[in-house]
Amino acid sequence: MNKERKNIGLAILLIFSSLLVCLDRIFWQSSPDILINDKVNIQQSLMQIYHASTLIGIDIFAIGLGFLLQSSEDKSWSSAIKYWIYTIFVGTLGLLILTLFSREFSIVDLYNMLFPFVRNTYGILSGIVLGMLTLPLFNKGVKKYENIIKLSLLLVIIAPTIFNKDIFGFANGIVFGYILVNLGFYGNYIRSKLSVKKVVTRIILLLLTNIIVVSLMPEFSKAVHNDLSTAGRFTNSASALLILLAFYIVLLVSKIKVNVKNGYVDFIIYTAWALLVISNNQTLLNKLIEYNRKTAQSVTRWILAKDIKEILWLMLIVILSNFIILGICKLIGISQKISNFYDIRADEELPQFFYRITNGIKSWIKAHRVYLATIAWGYFLAIFSFLMMNTKWTVAPNVDVKYNIFTYTIGVRQAMVLVNAIIFLLFLKFIFSLTNRYWFSTIVASLLWIIWVVANRIKIGIRNEPILPSELSMIKAWRSLLGMVDGWILLLVVSVIVITIPIIYFLEKKYRLPKQKWYSRVAWLIIIPVIFSSVTFLNHEKSVIHIISGGIGNDPTFYNQLAGAQKNGPTQQFLNNIDVEVMKKPSGYSKERMQQLKDKYKKVAADINKDRVNNFKDQVVIFNLSESFSDPNRVPGIQLSNDPIPYIRQLKQKTTSGTMISAGYGGGTANMEYMSLTGLDLSNFSPTLPTPYTQLLTHRKYNPNIAQSFPEAVAIHPYQGVYYSRTEVYKRFGFDRFYYLGSKYKIKYKKKIDRSPYLSDETAYKNALDQVKQANNGEFINLVTMQNHFPYDRNYYNNSDKYTPVGEGIDDYTRNAVQDFSTGLSYTDTAVKDFISKIDKLDKPVTLVFYGDHLPGIYGGVDMTKYGIQLHSTDYFIYSNKYAREHGARNLVSKTEYVGPNDFIALMAKQTNSKVNAYQALLTEVQEKLPVATLNTQKSTVNSYNTHTEFVDNNGKIVKYKSLSKKQKQLWEDYKLLQYDITAGKNYWKNN
């Protein structure tokens, strides 16, 4: 064959066969309704014939490519490498496109693209490439062992068909691809021995045979097995009849001599290969199938216009991608480099080839050893940064799951370690591009990284959290900050800097490395800032950077910044906290507008206070967030054999009570706590602020809340205080004392139930009762329990089978989890009963606001899109003791069936008959005149991203904003203005 021209016929056949493969993958794997046909009729037979005609595509492609490779003067080794690199390029590009359009990404998918052989991403294609690598062995052996090779190939393709078993385990896998491409090699070898007439005759015979056996197999299957279990015996790519038909079709096309320039043929072959890469990429294929599923299942035709259209779009995308990829490869000369590096010399034996390649790799490593060492150093520094975030040798990211810090960092969080290593190397590259001094850049970047990590470690030792972006403003007070650091640390830093200066000078003089070209420096100085600027979109739910970082494993863990630093490293955790927009500025926000609002609600407060006789300074009020408290019987499909909360259920009939709409499911405790203490609504915040406690309150001085209305405020949480930065948050809220495990204010009466690792609700209420008894005047107590926290599948309690759930679709996990969870509720019920009996005996007004923060995440079988309200409904009640009722407290009966956590301030003030200020008057108006505002109840919003506000009326029905009255809309705008002014604005309400 002319070196400059190739047979375009086979190339076009490859394109045609790859389209058949696409059609097979997209249509037939989407299980269209025409496959659901258990009758033996003409439709069934035609369906089998049509299916076989698409399955033959992969056979034609692999055999045809074998023909082309055998006849090509290109060396098969370099071809194998080129195709494999191209496969990785196309797969990665396909993943990028998938990420952009589907807004989904997984690190597993990236591994599949970058390491397709070890991940077995493309079984058949891997076999074809393997065949390319062994083509020289085939060429050497075919002359000596032609008959053995011929018989072996026939045996491998015929035996499984005869015995109807995949005896070689190669169906659509590596071995299958390897056999097919070797069949192509052999076909090219014997091409001249068969005339066109013989080939055409065999094609006709095989075609007719295929049609007959494929169409009649349903009849035989029905007759022998009384079902269609073997109807598709010959309707598969590994059928000997289909393989032989494909073999002779390729042989016939190869005899048609139409030669064109190599470049055109190569482009067509690469396009066909790319189509095969995409159609064998299960990640992309599943998305296409899912996109097409509704159409495929609703039609009764056999060829779908929808599928044809998708395949044409695929082909267009692949052609454009080819232009891009091949253009880049040509620009950097990668094809020639591969050919030069991997080509086999005419007289070179296989051992000699491997020896040359091994030496070439060694030479390359030696030439680039400094840069490779720098990469390894960056990886080490990344691991170092992770390990330094731990104060113990073990880390416990989940309850009852503990890891050695080395195992956790290097094993569980490997992907994030690599991300941090890349961040360091980009930082180093930026300094290098600025200075063009390699050793200076490497040492300075390393020192800055180490100082940064150590600074984070120091802060963790002081406040149990890493450095956050909001604290950068403290750099202005650098003298005070340095005063907090031990003197020996400062001395060590100064000593290291002094020592490194001569080291840098020596390395730059003695081991000077090549400098970068000016255009390369400029390019990197632009590219790297652009890459880092993407973190400003890191918390935007639909942004590419958010999707990719989440898929890699970035878990911001805003509710526990220390755990976030342990999971992501201090640098990535710092970046996670940059993209925080508190709240969009409402229209009309100004100093004058806020003054008008304050004057307006001062008048509303005055009207409210005319009929109220009490003041907060004389009341003892307890806001009790009961961890995960919610009635399982409310969940669709769940019915318990016994009632775990008989007392609370009875109590709710006698006092203010109802259903609280939670903004979380399975988590989000601190968000409900924030809403109840401030009266502000989470749904008003921007999507980048999923956790106000850690992202907002820790750096704001003005944080109005209900605790500030009382002479004294106390917080009690019988667990660790580090979660959600509660120790800092309560200080900023103005609490006088915080009782938690490890605090200077001790948790007393510690008791655990059976095998539970958590302190009981009985413990929580006894500690709260102590505070109530000690209160001389008014006091606010924020009590957050822990007893009913996850997990629920550890069999913590004895006799949990007393609360066995019954209903359809309850699996073993749900049954066991509900039993254990319900048993915990029964202990809560008993503890509440005992607590209320005790406060009823006190001669002081005590009001308990009791509410569950969210449902436990154990109802995975319940459709949230259908039962979103039920899965976000918890229980609440407000109980005033006997003394309080005798002194003005009253039960509420109007508009209390459905409330939000932000309504509790207004409800408590109303029940205790207490006077309110302008701020609380606005909250009262919101509670009385607006439906409950919450996050999207169709989503599991566990510290998640706010997409839109949803309203729920007093009947538990979702209402749209546009259906609100004009006055209601104005009230909602007033409420948002107040929230913006407090959390993101200029605090005009306070300043005025």
mmCIF file of N, CA and C in Angstrom, residues 147-218:
data_model
loop_
_atom_site.group_PDB
_atom_site.id
_atom_site.type_symbol
_atom_site.label_atom_id
_atom_site.label_comp_id
_atom_site.label_asym_id
_atom_site.label_seq_id
_atom_site.Cartn_x
_atom_site.Cartn_y
_atom_site.Cartn_z
ATOM 1 N N ASN A 147 -2.164 -22.821 10.817
ATOM 2 C CA ASN A 147 -3.276 -23.731 11.096
ATOM 3 C C ASN A 147 -3.658 -23.713 12.571
ATOM 4 N N ILE A 148 -2.653 -23.660 13.438
ATOM 5 C CA ILE A 148 -2.935 -23.616 14.881
ATOM 6 C C ILE A 148 -3.671 -22.331 15.240
ATOM 7 N N ILE A 149 -3.201 -21.212 14.667
ATOM 8 C CA ILE A 149 -3.865 -19.925 14.936
ATOM 9 C C ILE A 149 -5.292 -19.942 14.421
ATOM 10 N N LYS A 150 -5.479 -20.474 13.207
ATOM 11 C CA LYS A 150 -6.824 -20.530 12.620
ATOM 12 C C LYS A 150 -7.753 -21.387 13.478
ATOM 13 N N LEU A 151 -7.280 -22.562 13.898
ATOM 14 C CA LEU A 151 -8.113 -23.450 14.706
ATOM 15 C C LEU A 151 -8.396 -22.853 16.079
ATOM 16 N N SER A 152 -7.407 -22.176 16.651
ATOM 17 C CA SER A 152 -7.603 -21.560 17.969
ATOM 18 C C SER A 152 -8.671 -20.478 17.912
ATOM 19 N N LEU A 153 -8.589 -19.628 16.867
ATOM 20 C CA LEU A 153 -9.577 -18.564 16.724
ATOM 21 C C LEU A 153 -10.978 -19.138 16.517
ATOM 22 N N LEU A 154 -11.079 -20.156 15.675
ATOM 23 C CA LEU A 154 -12.382 -20.781 15.430
ATOM 24 C C LEU A 154 -12.929 -21.412 16.709
ATOM 25 N N LEU A 155 -12.055 -22.070 17.477
ATOM 26 C CA LEU A 155 -12.488 -22.716 18.712
ATOM 27 C C LEU A 155 -13.032 -21.688 19.699
ATOM 28 N N VAL A 156 -12.294 -20.602 19.847
ATOM 29 C CA VAL A 156 -12.680 -19.585 20.832
ATOM 30 C C VAL A 156 -14.013 -18.929 20.477
ATOM 31 N N ILE A 157 -14.286 -18.726 19.184
ATOM 32 C CA ILE A 157 -15.528 -18.046 18.823
ATOM 33 C C ILE A 157 -16.696 -19.005 18.620
ATOM 34 N N ILE A 158 -16.405 -20.266 18.316
ATOM 35 C CA ILE A 158 -17.493 -21.213 18.037
ATOM 36 C C ILE A 158 -17.933 -21.966 19.297
ATOM 37 N N ALA A 159 -16.979 -22.369 20.148
ATOM 38 C CA ALA A 159 -17.310 -23.191 21.317
ATOM 39 C C ALA A 159 -18.374 -22.554 22.217
ATOM 40 N N PRO A 160 -18.251 -21.258 22.576
ATOM 41 C CA PRO A 160 -19.279 -20.681 23.449
ATOM 42 C C PRO A 160 -20.669 -20.700 22.808
ATOM 43 N N THR A 161 -20.735 -20.543 21.478
ATOM 44 C CA THR A 161 -22.028 -20.544 20.799
ATOM 45 C C THR A 161 -22.663 -21.929 20.826
ATOM 46 N N ILE A 162 -21.836 -22.956 20.601
ATOM 47 C CA ILE A 162 -22.361 -24.328 20.587
ATOM 48 C C ILE A 162 -22.899 -24.720 21.959
ATOM 49 N N PHE A 163 -22.129 -24.400 23.004
ATOM 50 C CA PHE A 163 -22.505 -24.842 24.345
ATOM 51 C C PHE A 163 -23.335 -23.799 25.111
ATOM 52 N N ASN A 164 -23.587 -22.666 24.456
ATOM 53 C CA ASN A 164 -24.397 -21.608 25.060
ATOM 54 C C ASN A 164 -23.852 -21.185 26.431
ATOM 55 N N LYS A 165 -22.546 -21.206 26.577
ATOM 56 C CA LYS A 165 -21.912 -20.789 27.820
ATOM 57 C C LYS A 165 -20.686 -19.939 27.499
ATOM 58 N N ASP A 166 -20.467 -18.928 28.304
ATOM 59 C CA ASP A 166 -19.296 -18.077 28.115
ATOM 60 C C ASP A 166 -18.100 -18.762 28.782
ATOM 61 N N ILE A 167 -17.665 -19.859 28.173
ATOM 62 C CA ILE A 167 -16.669 -20.724 28.806
ATOM 63 C C ILE A 167 -15.311 -20.054 28.950
ATOM 64 N N PHE A 168 -15.037 -19.032 28.160
ATOM 65 C CA PHE A 168 -13.762 -18.331 28.257
ATOM 66 C C PHE A 168 -13.895 -17.027 29.047
ATOM 67 N N GLY A 169 -15.116 -16.718 29.496
ATOM 68 C CA GLY A 169 -15.344 -15.517 30.290
ATOM 69 C C GLY A 169 -14.963 -14.232 29.595
ATOM 70 N N PHE A 170 -15.206 -14.161 28.270
ATOM 71 C CA PHE A 170 -14.745 -12.968 27.554
ATOM 72 C C PHE A 170 -15.869 -12.085 27.033
ATOM 73 N N ALA A 171 -17.120 -12.411 27.331
ATOM 74 C CA ALA A 171 -18.244 -11.685 26.730
ATOM 75 C C ALA A 171 -18.086 -10.178 26.924
ATOM 76 N N ASN A 172 -17.923 -9.468 25.829
ATOM 77 C CA ASN A 172 -17.808 -8.012 25.831
ATOM 78 C C ASN A 172 -16.680 -7.512 26.738
ATOM 79 N N GLY A 173 -15.636 -8.332 26.921
ATOM 80 C CA GLY A 173 -14.533 -7.941 27.776
ATOM 81 C C GLY A 173 -13.228 -7.860 27.027
ATOM 82 N N ILE A 174 -12.126 -7.823 27.775
ATOM 83 C CA ILE A 174 -10.796 -7.658 27.188
ATOM 84 C C ILE A 174 -10.453 -8.811 26.247
ATOM 85 N N VAL A 175 -10.723 -10.037 26.695
ATOM 86 C CA VAL A 175 -10.393 -11.198 25.868
ATOM 87 C C VAL A 175 -11.184 -11.179 24.565
ATOM 88 N N PHE A 176 -12.442 -10.770 24.646
ATOM 89 C CA PHE A 176 -13.295 -10.704 23.456
ATOM 90 C C PHE A 176 -12.723 -9.726 22.434
ATOM 91 N N GLY A 177 -12.343 -8.530 22.910
ATOM 92 C CA GLY A 177 -11.738 -7.551 22.008
ATOM 93 C C GLY A 177 -10.440 -8.046 21.425
ATOM 94 N N TYR A 178 -9.651 -8.737 22.245
ATOM 95 C CA TYR A 178 -8.367 -9.272 21.797
ATOM 96 C C TYR A 178 -8.564 -10.316 20.691
ATOM 97 N N ILE A 179 -9.528 -11.214 20.871
ATOM 98 C CA ILE A 179 -9.797 -12.248 19.868
ATOM 99 C C ILE A 179 -10.277 -11.626 18.556
ATOM 100 N N LEU A 180 -11.188 -10.633 18.655
ATOM 101 C CA LEU A 180 -11.735 -10.023 17.442
ATOM 102 C C LEU A 180 -10.646 -9.314 16.628
ATOM 103 N N VAL A 181 -9.779 -8.538 17.304
ATOM 104 C CA VAL A 181 -8.758 -7.817 16.553
ATOM 105 C C VAL A 181 -7.747 -8.788 15.952
ATOM 106 N N ASN A 182 -7.450 -9.891 16.638
ATOM 107 C CA ASN A 182 -6.568 -10.919 16.070
ATOM 108 C C ASN A 182 -7.225 -11.616 14.884
ATOM 109 N N LEU A 183 -8.550 -11.747 14.930
ATOM 110 C CA LEU A 183 -9.275 -12.291 13.786
ATOM 111 C C LEU A 183 -9.114 -11.365 12.583
ATOM 112 N N GLY A 184 -9.107 -10.041 12.862
ATOM 113 C CA GLY A 184 -8.842 -9.078 11.793
ATOM 114 C C GLY A 184 -7.444 -9.202 11.238
ATOM 115 N N PHE A 185 -6.461 -9.424 12.133
ATOM 116 C CA PHE A 185 -5.085 -9.639 11.667
ATOM 117 C C PHE A 185 -5.019 -10.838 10.716
ATOM 118 N N TYR A 186 -5.688 -11.911 11.148
ATOM 119 C CA TYR A 186 -5.658 -13.142 10.348
ATOM 120 C C TYR A 186 -6.393 -12.940 9.023
ATOM 121 N N GLY A 187 -7.489 -12.194 9.068
ATOM 122 C CA GLY A 187 -8.247 -11.937 7.843
ATOM 123 C C GLY A 187 -7.429 -11.190 6.818
ATOM 124 N N ASN A 188 -6.677 -10.227 7.268
ATOM 125 C CA ASN A 188 -5.819 -9.480 6.338
ATOM 126 C C ASN A 188 -4.738 -10.385 5.755
ATOM 127 N N TYR A 189 -4.267 -11.309 6.587
ATOM 128 C CA TYR A 189 -3.227 -12.236 6.157
ATOM 129 C C TYR A 189 -3.720 -13.157 5.038
ATOM 130 N N ILE A 190 -4.993 -13.591 5.106
ATOM 131 C CA ILE A 190 -5.505 -14.546 4.097
ATOM 132 C C ILE A 190 -6.372 -13.869 3.052
ATOM 133 N N ARG A 191 -6.409 -12.546 3.049
ATOM 134 C CA ARG A 191 -7.309 -11.818 2.161
ATOM 135 C C ARG A 191 -7.128 -12.202 0.703
ATOM 136 N N SER A 192 -5.904 -12.325 0.285
ATOM 137 C CA SER A 192 -5.639 -12.609 -1.135
ATOM 138 C C SER A 192 -6.008 -14.035 -1.526
ATOM 139 N N LYS A 193 -6.219 -14.914 -0.536
ATOM 140 C CA LYS A 193 -6.511 -16.313 -0.835
ATOM 141 C C LYS A 193 -7.981 -16.543 -1.168
ATOM 142 N N LEU A 194 -8.818 -15.567 -0.873
ATOM 143 C CA LEU A 194 -10.256 -15.715 -1.123
ATOM 144 C C LEU A 194 -10.692 -14.729 -2.185
ATOM 145 N N SER A 195 -11.439 -15.221 -3.178
ATOM 146 C CA SER A 195 -11.948 -14.343 -4.232
ATOM 147 C C SER A 195 -13.174 -13.595 -3.736
ATOM 148 N N VAL A 196 -13.519 -12.528 -4.432
ATOM 149 C CA VAL A 196 -14.698 -11.746 -4.092
ATOM 150 C C VAL A 196 -15.941 -12.608 -4.144
ATOM 151 N N LYS A 197 -16.007 -13.508 -5.157
ATOM 152 C CA LYS A 197 -17.176 -14.370 -5.320
ATOM 153 C C LYS A 197 -17.376 -15.258 -4.092
ATOM 154 N N LYS A 198 -16.285 -15.867 -3.623
ATOM 155 C CA LYS A 198 -16.380 -16.728 -2.449
ATOM 156 C C LYS A 198 -16.820 -15.925 -1.218
ATOM 157 N N VAL A 199 -16.270 -14.754 -1.094
ATOM 158 C CA VAL A 199 -16.600 -13.930 0.071
ATOM 159 C C VAL A 199 -18.074 -13.541 0.047
ATOM 160 N N VAL A 200 -18.568 -13.099 -1.111
ATOM 161 C CA VAL A 200 -19.972 -12.701 -1.231
ATOM 162 C C VAL A 200 -20.880 -13.885 -0.945
ATOM 163 N N THR A 201 -20.515 -15.053 -1.484
ATOM 164 C CA THR A 201 -21.318 -16.261 -1.254
ATOM 165 C C THR A 201 -21.426 -16.566 0.235
ATOM 166 N N ARG A 202 -20.319 -16.494 0.930
ATOM 167 C CA ARG A 202 -20.324 -16.796 2.362
ATOM 168 C C ARG A 202 -21.104 -15.741 3.155
ATOM 169 N N ILE A 203 -21.029 -14.503 2.711
ATOM 170 C CA ILE A 203 -21.806 -13.447 3.380
ATOM 171 C C ILE A 203 -23.295 -13.734 3.259
ATOM 172 N N ILE A 204 -23.719 -14.108 2.033
ATOM 173 C CA ILE A 204 -25.140 -14.405 1.816
ATOM 174 C C ILE A 204 -25.586 -15.582 2.676
ATOM 175 N N LEU A 205 -24.781 -16.657 2.666
ATOM 176 C CA LEU A 205 -25.125 -17.843 3.455
ATOM 177 C C LEU A 205 -25.190 -17.524 4.955
ATOM 178 N N LEU A 206 -24.203 -16.791 5.448
ATOM 179 C CA LEU A 206 -24.183 -16.444 6.872
ATOM 180 C C LEU A 206 -25.318 -15.483 7.235
ATOM 181 N N LEU A 207 -25.609 -14.572 6.303
ATOM 182 C CA LEU A 207 -26.694 -13.625 6.559
ATOM 183 C C LEU A 207 -28.025 -14.359 6.684
ATOM 184 N N LEU A 208 -28.279 -15.265 5.737
ATOM 185 C CA LEU A 208 -29.524 -16.037 5.778
ATOM 186 C C LEU A 208 -29.577 -16.929 7.021
ATOM 187 N N THR A 209 -28.440 -17.562 7.328
ATOM 188 C CA THR A 209 -28.390 -18.426 8.514
ATOM 189 C C THR A 209 -28.682 -17.628 9.783
ATOM 190 N N ASN A 210 -28.077 -16.449 9.893
ATOM 191 C CA ASN A 210 -28.321 -15.589 11.062
ATOM 192 C C ASN A 210 -29.797 -15.206 11.173
ATOM 193 N N ILE A 211 -30.378 -14.815 10.036
ATOM 194 C CA ILE A 211 -31.787 -14.416 10.047
ATOM 195 C C ILE A 211 -32.665 -15.581 10.488
ATOM 196 N N ILE A 212 -32.371 -16.760 9.976
ATOM 197 C CA ILE A 212 -33.201 -17.937 10.293
ATOM 198 C C ILE A 212 -33.081 -18.308 11.775
ATOM 199 N N VAL A 213 -31.824 -18.470 12.257
ATOM 200 C CA VAL A 213 -31.665 -18.941 13.646
ATOM 201 C C VAL A 213 -32.105 -17.877 14.655
ATOM 202 N N VAL A 214 -31.838 -16.620 14.325
ATOM 203 C CA VAL A 214 -32.216 -15.548 15.254
ATOM 204 C C VAL A 214 -33.728 -15.425 15.351
ATOM 205 N N SER A 215 -34.406 -15.535 14.214
ATOM 206 C CA SER A 215 -35.865 -15.384 14.196
ATOM 207 C C SER A 215 -36.589 -16.610 14.739
ATOM 208 N N LEU A 216 -35.954 -17.796 14.603
ATOM 209 C CA LEU A 216 -36.625 -19.027 15.063
ATOM 210 C C LEU A 216 -36.314 -19.374 16.519
ATOM 211 N N MET A 217 -35.278 -18.782 17.089
ATOM 212 C CA MET A 217 -34.911 -19.135 18.467
ATOM 213 C C MET A 217 -36.032 -18.887 19.468
ATOM 214 N N PRO A 218 -36.840 -17.821 19.336
ATOM 215 C CA PRO A 218 -37.963 -17.673 20.271
ATOM 216 C C PRO A 218 -38.908 -18.876 20.230
#
